[in-house]
């Protein structure tokens, strides 16, 4: 890996841990973009921070499109997305443990969405004895949820059941509930989507959980994803 000379223009905790892991694999680091043939940005990458660099320079980050020069977008990498969902779910579980005054075992919790994060969080909660309901639109997802012994409900069923849940966790970047839907008075509302899509007040908006709560795990994942990608890359 010593043919890769990397520059990290924005210092974050996850990239600190990522750099340590990358250095162990033989990647060297530059003090500026002038001396680098690889630039690593935070994930996701702010749109206004991309440096004007040579077309031969490899850009690493997230949400990089449209970018004409060589790049690796981790937010389009299946391995990164799957592992990051597991880290996100574990961080979300920590928020629930810290904010719910009751035990998770036997508590009824609704997860909205059956994507990567929803699947990971549902499994983690189920392992703790939580009574997990999952809201999904796709009939095949509802069938799979029932087969996995979750309470499977469609979006149309949610309003009539909403007051039974001590916690509602949203993972869908779209509004499923309206301001007219009534939660229980002691319901904890946690939104993991890229915005706040749960209605009402006192919603905990928790984006970017891996970097905030699990920076070392996040950094190690960034490094392993990059190393997997670089195995097939030739660079001058």
PDB file of C-alpha atoms in Angstrom:
ATOM      1  CA  UNK A   1       0.000   0.000   0.000  1.00  0.00           C
ATOM      2  CA  UNK A   2       3.013   2.326   0.105  1.00  0.00           C
ATOM      3  CA  UNK A   3       2.211   3.564  -3.397  1.00  0.00           C
ATOM      4  CA  UNK A   4      -0.692   5.498  -1.844  1.00  0.00           C
ATOM      5  CA  UNK A   5       0.172   8.868  -0.314  1.00  0.00           C
ATOM      6  CA  UNK A   6      -2.909  10.213   1.467  1.00  0.00           C
ATOM      7  CA  UNK A   7      -3.943  13.668   2.630  1.00  0.00           C
ATOM      8  CA  UNK A   8      -6.790  14.285   5.116  1.00  0.00           C
ATOM      9  CA  UNK A   9      -7.801  17.972   4.885  1.00  0.00           C
ATOM     10  CA  UNK A  10     -10.510  17.852   7.581  1.00  0.00           C
ATOM     11  CA  UNK A  11      -9.684  16.275  10.934  1.00  0.00           C
ATOM     12  CA  UNK A  12     -12.464  14.340  12.663  1.00  0.00           C
ATOM     13  CA  UNK A  13     -12.422  11.659  15.348  1.00  0.00           C
ATOM     14  CA  UNK A  14     -13.465   8.851  12.959  1.00  0.00           C
ATOM     15  CA  UNK A  15     -10.794   9.878  10.429  1.00  0.00           C
ATOM     16  CA  UNK A  16      -8.210   9.914  13.223  1.00  0.00           C
ATOM     17  CA  UNK A  17      -8.928   6.257  13.921  1.00  0.00           C
ATOM     18  CA  UNK A  18      -9.149   5.508  10.196  1.00  0.00           C
ATOM     19  CA  UNK A  19      -5.708   7.044   9.621  1.00  0.00           C
ATOM     20  CA  UNK A  20      -4.199   4.886  12.361  1.00  0.00           C
ATOM     21  CA  UNK A  21      -5.555   1.737  10.730  1.00  0.00           C
ATOM     22  CA  UNK A  22      -4.505   2.809   7.234  1.00  0.00           C
ATOM     23  CA  UNK A  23      -0.981   3.582   8.426  1.00  0.00           C
ATOM     24  CA  UNK A  24      -0.682   0.042   9.791  1.00  0.00           C
ATOM     25  CA  UNK A  25      -1.333  -1.202   6.244  1.00  0.00           C
ATOM     26  CA  UNK A  26       1.505   0.819   4.782  1.00  0.00           C
ATOM     27  CA  UNK A  27      -0.297   3.898   3.531  1.00  0.00           C
ATOM     28  CA  UNK A  28       1.750   7.061   4.008  1.00  0.00           C
ATOM     29  CA  UNK A  29       0.371  10.511   4.716  1.00  0.00           C
ATOM     30  CA  UNK A  30       1.034  13.921   3.186  1.00  0.00           C
ATOM     31  CA  UNK A  31       0.920  17.316   4.852  1.00  0.00           C
ATOM     32  CA  UNK A  32      -0.891  18.924   1.911  1.00  0.00           C
ATOM     33  CA  UNK A  33      -2.844  17.985  -1.205  1.00  0.00           C
ATOM     34  CA  UNK A  34       0.157  18.964  -3.361  1.00  0.00           C
ATOM     35  CA  UNK A  35       2.070  15.880  -2.211  1.00  0.00           C
ATOM     36  CA  UNK A  36      -0.844  13.434  -2.181  1.00  0.00           C
ATOM     37  CA  UNK A  37      -2.352  11.096  -4.759  1.00  0.00           C
ATOM     38  CA  UNK A  38      -5.294  10.222  -2.480  1.00  0.00           C
ATOM     39  CA  UNK A  39      -7.492  12.610  -0.473  1.00  0.00           C
ATOM     40  CA  UNK A  40      -9.800  11.342   2.262  1.00  0.00           C
ATOM     41  CA  UNK A  41     -12.794  13.451   3.312  1.00  0.00           C
ATOM     42  CA  UNK A  42     -15.325  12.953   6.116  1.00  0.00           C
ATOM     43  CA  UNK A  43     -18.350  10.780   5.393  1.00  0.00           C
ATOM     44  CA  UNK A  44     -20.685  12.271   4.328  1.00  0.00           C
ATOM     45  CA  UNK A  45     -18.532  14.869   2.578  1.00  0.00           C
ATOM     46  CA  UNK A  46     -19.643  18.522   2.759  1.00  0.00           C
ATOM     47  CA  UNK A  47     -20.178  19.757  -0.783  1.00  0.00           C
ATOM     48  CA  UNK A  48     -18.206  22.971  -0.265  1.00  0.00           C
ATOM     49  CA  UNK A  49     -14.909  21.418   0.875  1.00  0.00           C
ATOM     50  CA  UNK A  50     -13.695  19.512  -2.198  1.00  0.00           C
ATOM     51  CA  UNK A  51     -10.216  20.700  -3.144  1.00  0.00           C
ATOM     52  CA  UNK A  52      -9.300  21.514  -6.751  1.00  0.00           C
ATOM     53  CA  UNK A  53      -6.755  18.771  -7.390  1.00  0.00           C
ATOM     54  CA  UNK A  54      -5.182  16.850 -10.251  1.00  0.00           C
ATOM     55  CA  UNK A  55      -7.423  14.568 -12.290  1.00  0.00           C
ATOM     56  CA  UNK A  56      -5.097  11.735 -11.275  1.00  0.00           C
ATOM     57  CA  UNK A  57      -5.847  12.281  -7.587  1.00  0.00           C
ATOM     58  CA  UNK A  58      -8.211   9.718  -6.067  1.00  0.00           C
ATOM     59  CA  UNK A  59     -10.970  11.202  -3.912  1.00  0.00           C
ATOM     60  CA  UNK A  60     -12.445   9.179  -1.027  1.00  0.00           C
ATOM     61  CA  UNK A  61     -15.573  10.249   0.829  1.00  0.00           C
ATOM     62  CA  UNK A  62     -19.346  10.043   0.806  1.00  0.00           C
ATOM     63  CA  UNK A  63     -22.052  11.620  -1.369  1.00  0.00           C
ATOM     64  CA  UNK A  64     -19.415  12.602  -3.928  1.00  0.00           C
ATOM     65  CA  UNK A  65     -21.549  12.557  -7.066  1.00  0.00           C
ATOM     66  CA  UNK A  66     -21.358  14.207  -9.467  1.00  0.00           C
ATOM     67  CA  UNK A  67     -17.561  14.055  -9.510  1.00  0.00           C
ATOM     68  CA  UNK A  68     -15.740  13.428 -12.767  1.00  0.00           C
ATOM     69  CA  UNK A  69     -12.324  12.494 -11.406  1.00  0.00           C
ATOM     70  CA  UNK A  70     -11.486   9.101  -9.873  1.00  0.00           C
ATOM     71  CA  UNK A  71     -13.333   8.609  -6.598  1.00  0.00           C
ATOM     72  CA  UNK A  72     -14.676   6.037  -4.170  1.00  0.00           C
ATOM     73  CA  UNK A  73     -18.011   6.911  -2.579  1.00  0.00           C
ATOM     74  CA  UNK A  74     -18.360   4.905   0.618  1.00  0.00           C
ATOM     75  CA  UNK A  75     -22.048   5.769   0.839  1.00  0.00           C
ATOM     76  CA  UNK A  76     -22.564   3.668  -2.293  1.00  0.00           C
ATOM     77  CA  UNK A  77     -20.475   0.745  -1.073  1.00  0.00           C
ATOM     78  CA  UNK A  78     -22.621  -2.230   0.104  1.00  0.00           C
ATOM     79  CA  UNK A  79     -20.039  -3.412   2.635  1.00  0.00           C
ATOM     80  CA  UNK A  80     -19.692   0.011   4.248  1.00  0.00           C
ATOM     81  CA  UNK A  81     -23.455   0.632   4.313  1.00  0.00           C
ATOM     82  CA  UNK A  82     -24.236  -2.713   5.940  1.00  0.00           C
ATOM     83  CA  UNK A  83     -21.564  -2.432   8.627  1.00  0.00           C
ATOM     84  CA  UNK A  84     -22.378   1.219   9.283  1.00  0.00           C
ATOM     85  CA  UNK A  85     -26.021   0.288   9.846  1.00  0.00           C
ATOM     86  CA  UNK A  86     -24.970  -2.128  12.582  1.00  0.00           C
ATOM     87  CA  UNK A  87     -22.879   0.585  14.278  1.00  0.00           C
ATOM     88  CA  UNK A  88     -25.753   3.072  13.945  1.00  0.00           C
ATOM     89  CA  UNK A  89     -28.190   0.626  15.499  1.00  0.00           C
ATOM     90  CA  UNK A  90     -25.886  -0.020  18.459  1.00  0.00           C
ATOM     91  CA  UNK A  91     -25.483   3.719  19.029  1.00  0.00           C
ATOM     92  CA  UNK A  92     -29.266   4.164  18.823  1.00  0.00           C
ATOM     93  CA  UNK A  93     -29.685   1.385  21.351  1.00  0.00           C
ATOM     94  CA  UNK A  94     -27.444   3.345  23.709  1.00  0.00           C
ATOM     95  CA  UNK A  95     -29.713   6.393  23.354  1.00  0.00           C
ATOM     96  CA  UNK A  96     -32.747   4.287  24.220  1.00  0.00           C
ATOM     97  CA  UNK A  97     -31.016   2.814  27.273  1.00  0.00           C
ATOM     98  CA  UNK A  98     -30.012   6.285  28.488  1.00  0.00           C
ATOM     99  CA  UNK A  99     -33.396   7.942  27.916  1.00  0.00           C
ATOM    100  CA  UNK A 100     -35.968   5.301  28.810  1.00  0.00           C
ATOM    101  CA  UNK A 101     -36.641   5.039  32.567  1.00  0.00           C
ATOM    102  CA  UNK A 102     -37.913   1.485  32.116  1.00  0.00           C
ATOM    103  CA  UNK A 103     -36.148  -1.734  31.148  1.00  0.00           C
ATOM    104  CA  UNK A 104     -36.147  -2.667  27.475  1.00  0.00           C
ATOM    105  CA  UNK A 105     -37.136  -6.245  28.257  1.00  0.00           C
ATOM    106  CA  UNK A 106     -40.898  -6.484  27.750  1.00  0.00           C
ATOM    107  CA  UNK A 107     -41.217  -2.881  26.533  1.00  0.00           C
ATOM    108  CA  UNK A 108     -43.188  -2.312  23.347  1.00  0.00           C
ATOM    109  CA  UNK A 109     -41.202  -0.396  20.743  1.00  0.00           C
ATOM    110  CA  UNK A 110     -42.181   0.500  17.195  1.00  0.00           C
ATOM    111  CA  UNK A 111     -39.560   0.753  14.453  1.00  0.00           C
ATOM    112  CA  UNK A 112     -40.694   2.537  11.300  1.00  0.00           C
ATOM    113  CA  UNK A 113     -38.870   1.131   8.283  1.00  0.00           C
ATOM    114  CA  UNK A 114     -37.307  -2.205   7.370  1.00  0.00           C
ATOM    115  CA  UNK A 115     -34.097  -1.030   5.756  1.00  0.00           C
ATOM    116  CA  UNK A 116     -30.555  -1.717   6.882  1.00  0.00           C
ATOM    117  CA  UNK A 117     -30.786   0.222  10.147  1.00  0.00           C
ATOM    118  CA  UNK A 118     -34.285  -1.009  10.949  1.00  0.00           C
ATOM    119  CA  UNK A 119     -33.217  -4.628  10.541  1.00  0.00           C
ATOM    120  CA  UNK A 120     -30.126  -4.232  12.722  1.00  0.00           C
ATOM    121  CA  UNK A 121     -31.935  -2.335  15.467  1.00  0.00           C
ATOM    122  CA  UNK A 122     -34.873  -4.747  15.506  1.00  0.00           C
ATOM    123  CA  UNK A 123     -32.518  -7.685  16.002  1.00  0.00           C
ATOM    124  CA  UNK A 124     -30.592  -5.968  18.782  1.00  0.00           C
ATOM    125  CA  UNK A 125     -33.801  -5.024  20.603  1.00  0.00           C
ATOM    126  CA  UNK A 126     -35.249  -8.504  20.160  1.00  0.00           C
ATOM    127  CA  UNK A 127     -32.109  -9.996  21.715  1.00  0.00           C
ATOM    128  CA  UNK A 128     -32.835  -7.889  24.836  1.00  0.00           C
ATOM    129  CA  UNK A 129     -36.389  -9.194  25.129  1.00  0.00           C
ATOM    130  CA  UNK A 130     -38.086  -6.087  23.727  1.00  0.00           C
ATOM    131  CA  UNK A 131     -41.537  -6.451  22.187  1.00  0.00           C
ATOM    132  CA  UNK A 132     -40.656  -5.154  18.712  1.00  0.00           C
ATOM    133  CA  UNK A 133     -43.182  -4.007  16.134  1.00  0.00           C
ATOM    134  CA  UNK A 134     -41.988  -2.973  12.673  1.00  0.00           C
ATOM    135  CA  UNK A 135     -43.850  -0.800  10.194  1.00  0.00           C
ATOM    136  CA  UNK A 136     -43.189  -1.565   6.517  1.00  0.00           C
ATOM    137  CA  UNK A 137     -44.992  -0.893   3.240  1.00  0.00           C
ATOM    138  CA  UNK A 138     -43.861  -3.803   1.102  1.00  0.00           C
ATOM    139  CA  UNK A 139     -46.074  -6.902   1.445  1.00  0.00           C
ATOM    140  CA  UNK A 140     -43.040  -9.175   1.097  1.00  0.00           C
ATOM    141  CA  UNK A 141     -41.326  -7.312   3.956  1.00  0.00           C
ATOM    142  CA  UNK A 142     -44.437  -7.694   6.119  1.00  0.00           C
ATOM    143  CA  UNK A 143     -44.466 -11.423   5.401  1.00  0.00           C
ATOM    144  CA  UNK A 144     -40.781 -11.750   6.291  1.00  0.00           C
ATOM    145  CA  UNK A 145     -41.302  -9.769   9.498  1.00  0.00           C
ATOM    146  CA  UNK A 146     -44.080 -12.126  10.548  1.00  0.00           C
ATOM    147  CA  UNK A 147     -41.863 -15.116   9.758  1.00  0.00           C
ATOM    148  CA  UNK A 148     -39.133 -13.630  11.963  1.00  0.00           C
ATOM    149  CA  UNK A 149     -41.642 -13.291  14.826  1.00  0.00           C
ATOM    150  CA  UNK A 150     -41.889  -9.516  14.809  1.00  0.00           C
ATOM    151  CA  UNK A 151     -45.201  -7.700  15.032  1.00  0.00           C
ATOM    152  CA  UNK A 152     -45.559  -6.609  11.401  1.00  0.00           C
ATOM    153  CA  UNK A 153     -47.797  -3.615  10.703  1.00  0.00           C
ATOM    154  CA  UNK A 154     -48.500  -1.498   7.646  1.00  0.00           C
ATOM    155  CA  UNK A 155     -48.431   2.323   7.764  1.00  0.00           C
ATOM    156  CA  UNK A 156     -52.237   2.376   7.711  1.00  0.00           C
ATOM    157  CA  UNK A 157     -52.326   0.366  10.941  1.00  0.00           C
ATOM    158  CA  UNK A 158     -49.950   2.602  12.902  1.00  0.00           C
ATOM    159  CA  UNK A 159     -52.300   5.418  14.086  1.00  0.00           C
ATOM    160  CA  UNK A 160     -54.714   3.009  15.783  1.00  0.00           C
ATOM    161  CA  UNK A 161     -51.842   1.258  17.628  1.00  0.00           C
ATOM    162  CA  UNK A 162     -49.621   4.241  18.337  1.00  0.00           C
ATOM    163  CA  UNK A 163     -50.525   4.800  21.985  1.00  0.00           C
ATOM    164  CA  UNK A 164     -49.400   1.336  23.030  1.00  0.00           C
ATOM    165  CA  UNK A 165     -45.720   2.034  22.260  1.00  0.00           C
ATOM    166  CA  UNK A 166     -43.297   3.349  24.869  1.00  0.00           C
ATOM    167  CA  UNK A 167     -40.860   4.267  22.114  1.00  0.00           C
ATOM    168  CA  UNK A 168     -41.120   4.978  18.386  1.00  0.00           C
ATOM    169  CA  UNK A 169     -37.963   4.917  16.266  1.00  0.00           C
ATOM    170  CA  UNK A 170     -38.126   6.263  12.728  1.00  0.00           C
ATOM    171  CA  UNK A 171     -35.588   5.152  10.108  1.00  0.00           C
ATOM    172  CA  UNK A 172     -37.465   6.349   7.005  1.00  0.00           C
ATOM    173  CA  UNK A 173     -36.577   9.710   5.356  1.00  0.00           C
ATOM    174  CA  UNK A 174     -40.234  10.517   4.731  1.00  0.00           C
ATOM    175  CA  UNK A 175     -43.226  11.404   6.939  1.00  0.00           C
ATOM    176  CA  UNK A 176     -45.256   8.320   7.879  1.00  0.00           C
ATOM    177  CA  UNK A 177     -47.237   9.900  10.721  1.00  0.00           C
ATOM    178  CA  UNK A 178     -49.096  13.204  10.882  1.00  0.00           C
ATOM    179  CA  UNK A 179     -49.544  15.828  13.601  1.00  0.00           C
ATOM    180  CA  UNK A 180     -53.024  14.384  14.189  1.00  0.00           C
ATOM    181  CA  UNK A 181     -51.631  11.016  15.275  1.00  0.00           C
ATOM    182  CA  UNK A 182     -51.477  10.668  19.045  1.00  0.00           C
ATOM    183  CA  UNK A 183     -48.544   9.115  20.891  1.00  0.00           C
ATOM    184  CA  UNK A 184     -48.696   7.894  24.468  1.00  0.00           C
ATOM    185  CA  UNK A 185     -47.891  10.640  26.970  1.00  0.00           C
ATOM    186  CA  UNK A 186     -44.586   8.998  27.982  1.00  0.00           C
ATOM    187  CA  UNK A 187     -43.497   7.894  24.486  1.00  0.00           C
ATOM    188  CA  UNK A 188     -39.846   8.414  23.579  1.00  0.00           C
ATOM    189  CA  UNK A 189     -39.531   9.500  19.943  1.00  0.00           C
ATOM    190  CA  UNK A 190     -36.215   8.892  18.202  1.00  0.00           C
ATOM    191  CA  UNK A 191     -35.602   9.888  14.575  1.00  0.00           C
ATOM    192  CA  UNK A 192     -32.618   8.262  12.844  1.00  0.00           C
ATOM    193  CA  UNK A 193     -33.430   9.498   9.335  1.00  0.00           C
ATOM    194  CA  UNK A 194     -31.710  12.413   7.609  1.00  0.00           C
ATOM    195  CA  UNK A 195     -34.130  14.937   9.055  1.00  0.00           C
ATOM    196  CA  UNK A 196     -36.950  15.007  11.604  1.00  0.00           C
ATOM    197  CA  UNK A 197     -39.947  13.116  10.223  1.00  0.00           C
ATOM    198  CA  UNK A 198     -41.710  12.209  13.467  1.00  0.00           C
ATOM    199  CA  UNK A 199     -44.391  14.795  14.296  1.00  0.00           C
ATOM    200  CA  UNK A 200     -44.799  16.658  17.552  1.00  0.00           C
ATOM    201  CA  UNK A 201     -42.397  17.943  20.172  1.00  0.00           C
ATOM    202  CA  UNK A 202     -39.565  16.307  22.106  1.00  0.00           C
ATOM    203  CA  UNK A 203     -38.272  14.299  19.177  1.00  0.00           C
ATOM    204  CA  UNK A 204     -34.652  13.199  19.555  1.00  0.00           C
ATOM    205  CA  UNK A 205     -33.012  13.766  16.169  1.00  0.00           C
ATOM    206  CA  UNK A 206     -29.979  11.506  15.958  1.00  0.00           C
ATOM    207  CA  UNK A 207     -28.065  11.740  12.701  1.00  0.00           C
ATOM    208  CA  UNK A 208     -24.457  10.730  12.227  1.00  0.00           C
ATOM    209  CA  UNK A 209     -24.500   8.408  15.229  1.00  0.00           C
ATOM    210  CA  UNK A 210     -21.400   6.320  14.367  1.00  0.00           C
ATOM    211  CA  UNK A 211     -19.111   9.343  14.242  1.00  0.00           C
ATOM    212  CA  UNK A 212     -20.555  10.890  17.412  1.00  0.00           C
ATOM    213  CA  UNK A 213     -20.978   7.844  19.638  1.00  0.00           C
ATOM    214  CA  UNK A 214     -18.740   5.173  18.097  1.00  0.00           C
ATOM    215  CA  UNK A 215     -15.855   7.100  16.444  1.00  0.00           C
ATOM    216  CA  UNK A 216     -13.351   4.280  16.783  1.00  0.00           C
ATOM    217  CA  UNK A 217     -15.702   1.711  15.267  1.00  0.00           C
ATOM    218  CA  UNK A 218     -16.606   4.202  12.548  1.00  0.00           C
ATOM    219  CA  UNK A 219     -12.947   4.897  11.779  1.00  0.00           C
ATOM    220  CA  UNK A 220     -12.054   1.214  11.613  1.00  0.00           C
ATOM    221  CA  UNK A 221     -14.931   0.643   9.208  1.00  0.00           C
ATOM    222  CA  UNK A 222     -13.824   3.531   6.993  1.00  0.00           C
ATOM    223  CA  UNK A 223     -10.313   2.107   6.906  1.00  0.00           C
ATOM    224  CA  UNK A 224     -11.376  -1.462   6.113  1.00  0.00           C
ATOM    225  CA  UNK A 225     -13.726  -0.265   3.362  1.00  0.00           C
ATOM    226  CA  UNK A 226     -10.964   1.830   1.800  1.00  0.00           C
ATOM    227  CA  UNK A 227      -8.420  -0.989   2.003  1.00  0.00           C
ATOM    228  CA  UNK A 228     -10.839  -3.381   0.310  1.00  0.00           C
ATOM    229  CA  UNK A 229     -11.331  -0.865  -2.488  1.00  0.00           C
ATOM    230  CA  UNK A 230      -7.652  -0.008  -2.931  1.00  0.00           C
ATOM    231  CA  UNK A 231      -6.704  -3.641  -3.562  1.00  0.00           C
ATOM    232  CA  UNK A 232      -7.900  -3.236  -7.126  1.00  0.00           C
ATOM    233  CA  UNK A 233      -6.678   0.309  -7.748  1.00  0.00           C
ATOM    234  CA  UNK A 234      -3.644   1.300  -9.789  1.00  0.00           C
ATOM    235  CA  UNK A 235      -2.508   4.859  -9.207  1.00  0.00           C
ATOM    236  CA  UNK A 236       0.465   6.902 -10.330  1.00  0.00           C
TER     237      UNK A 236
END
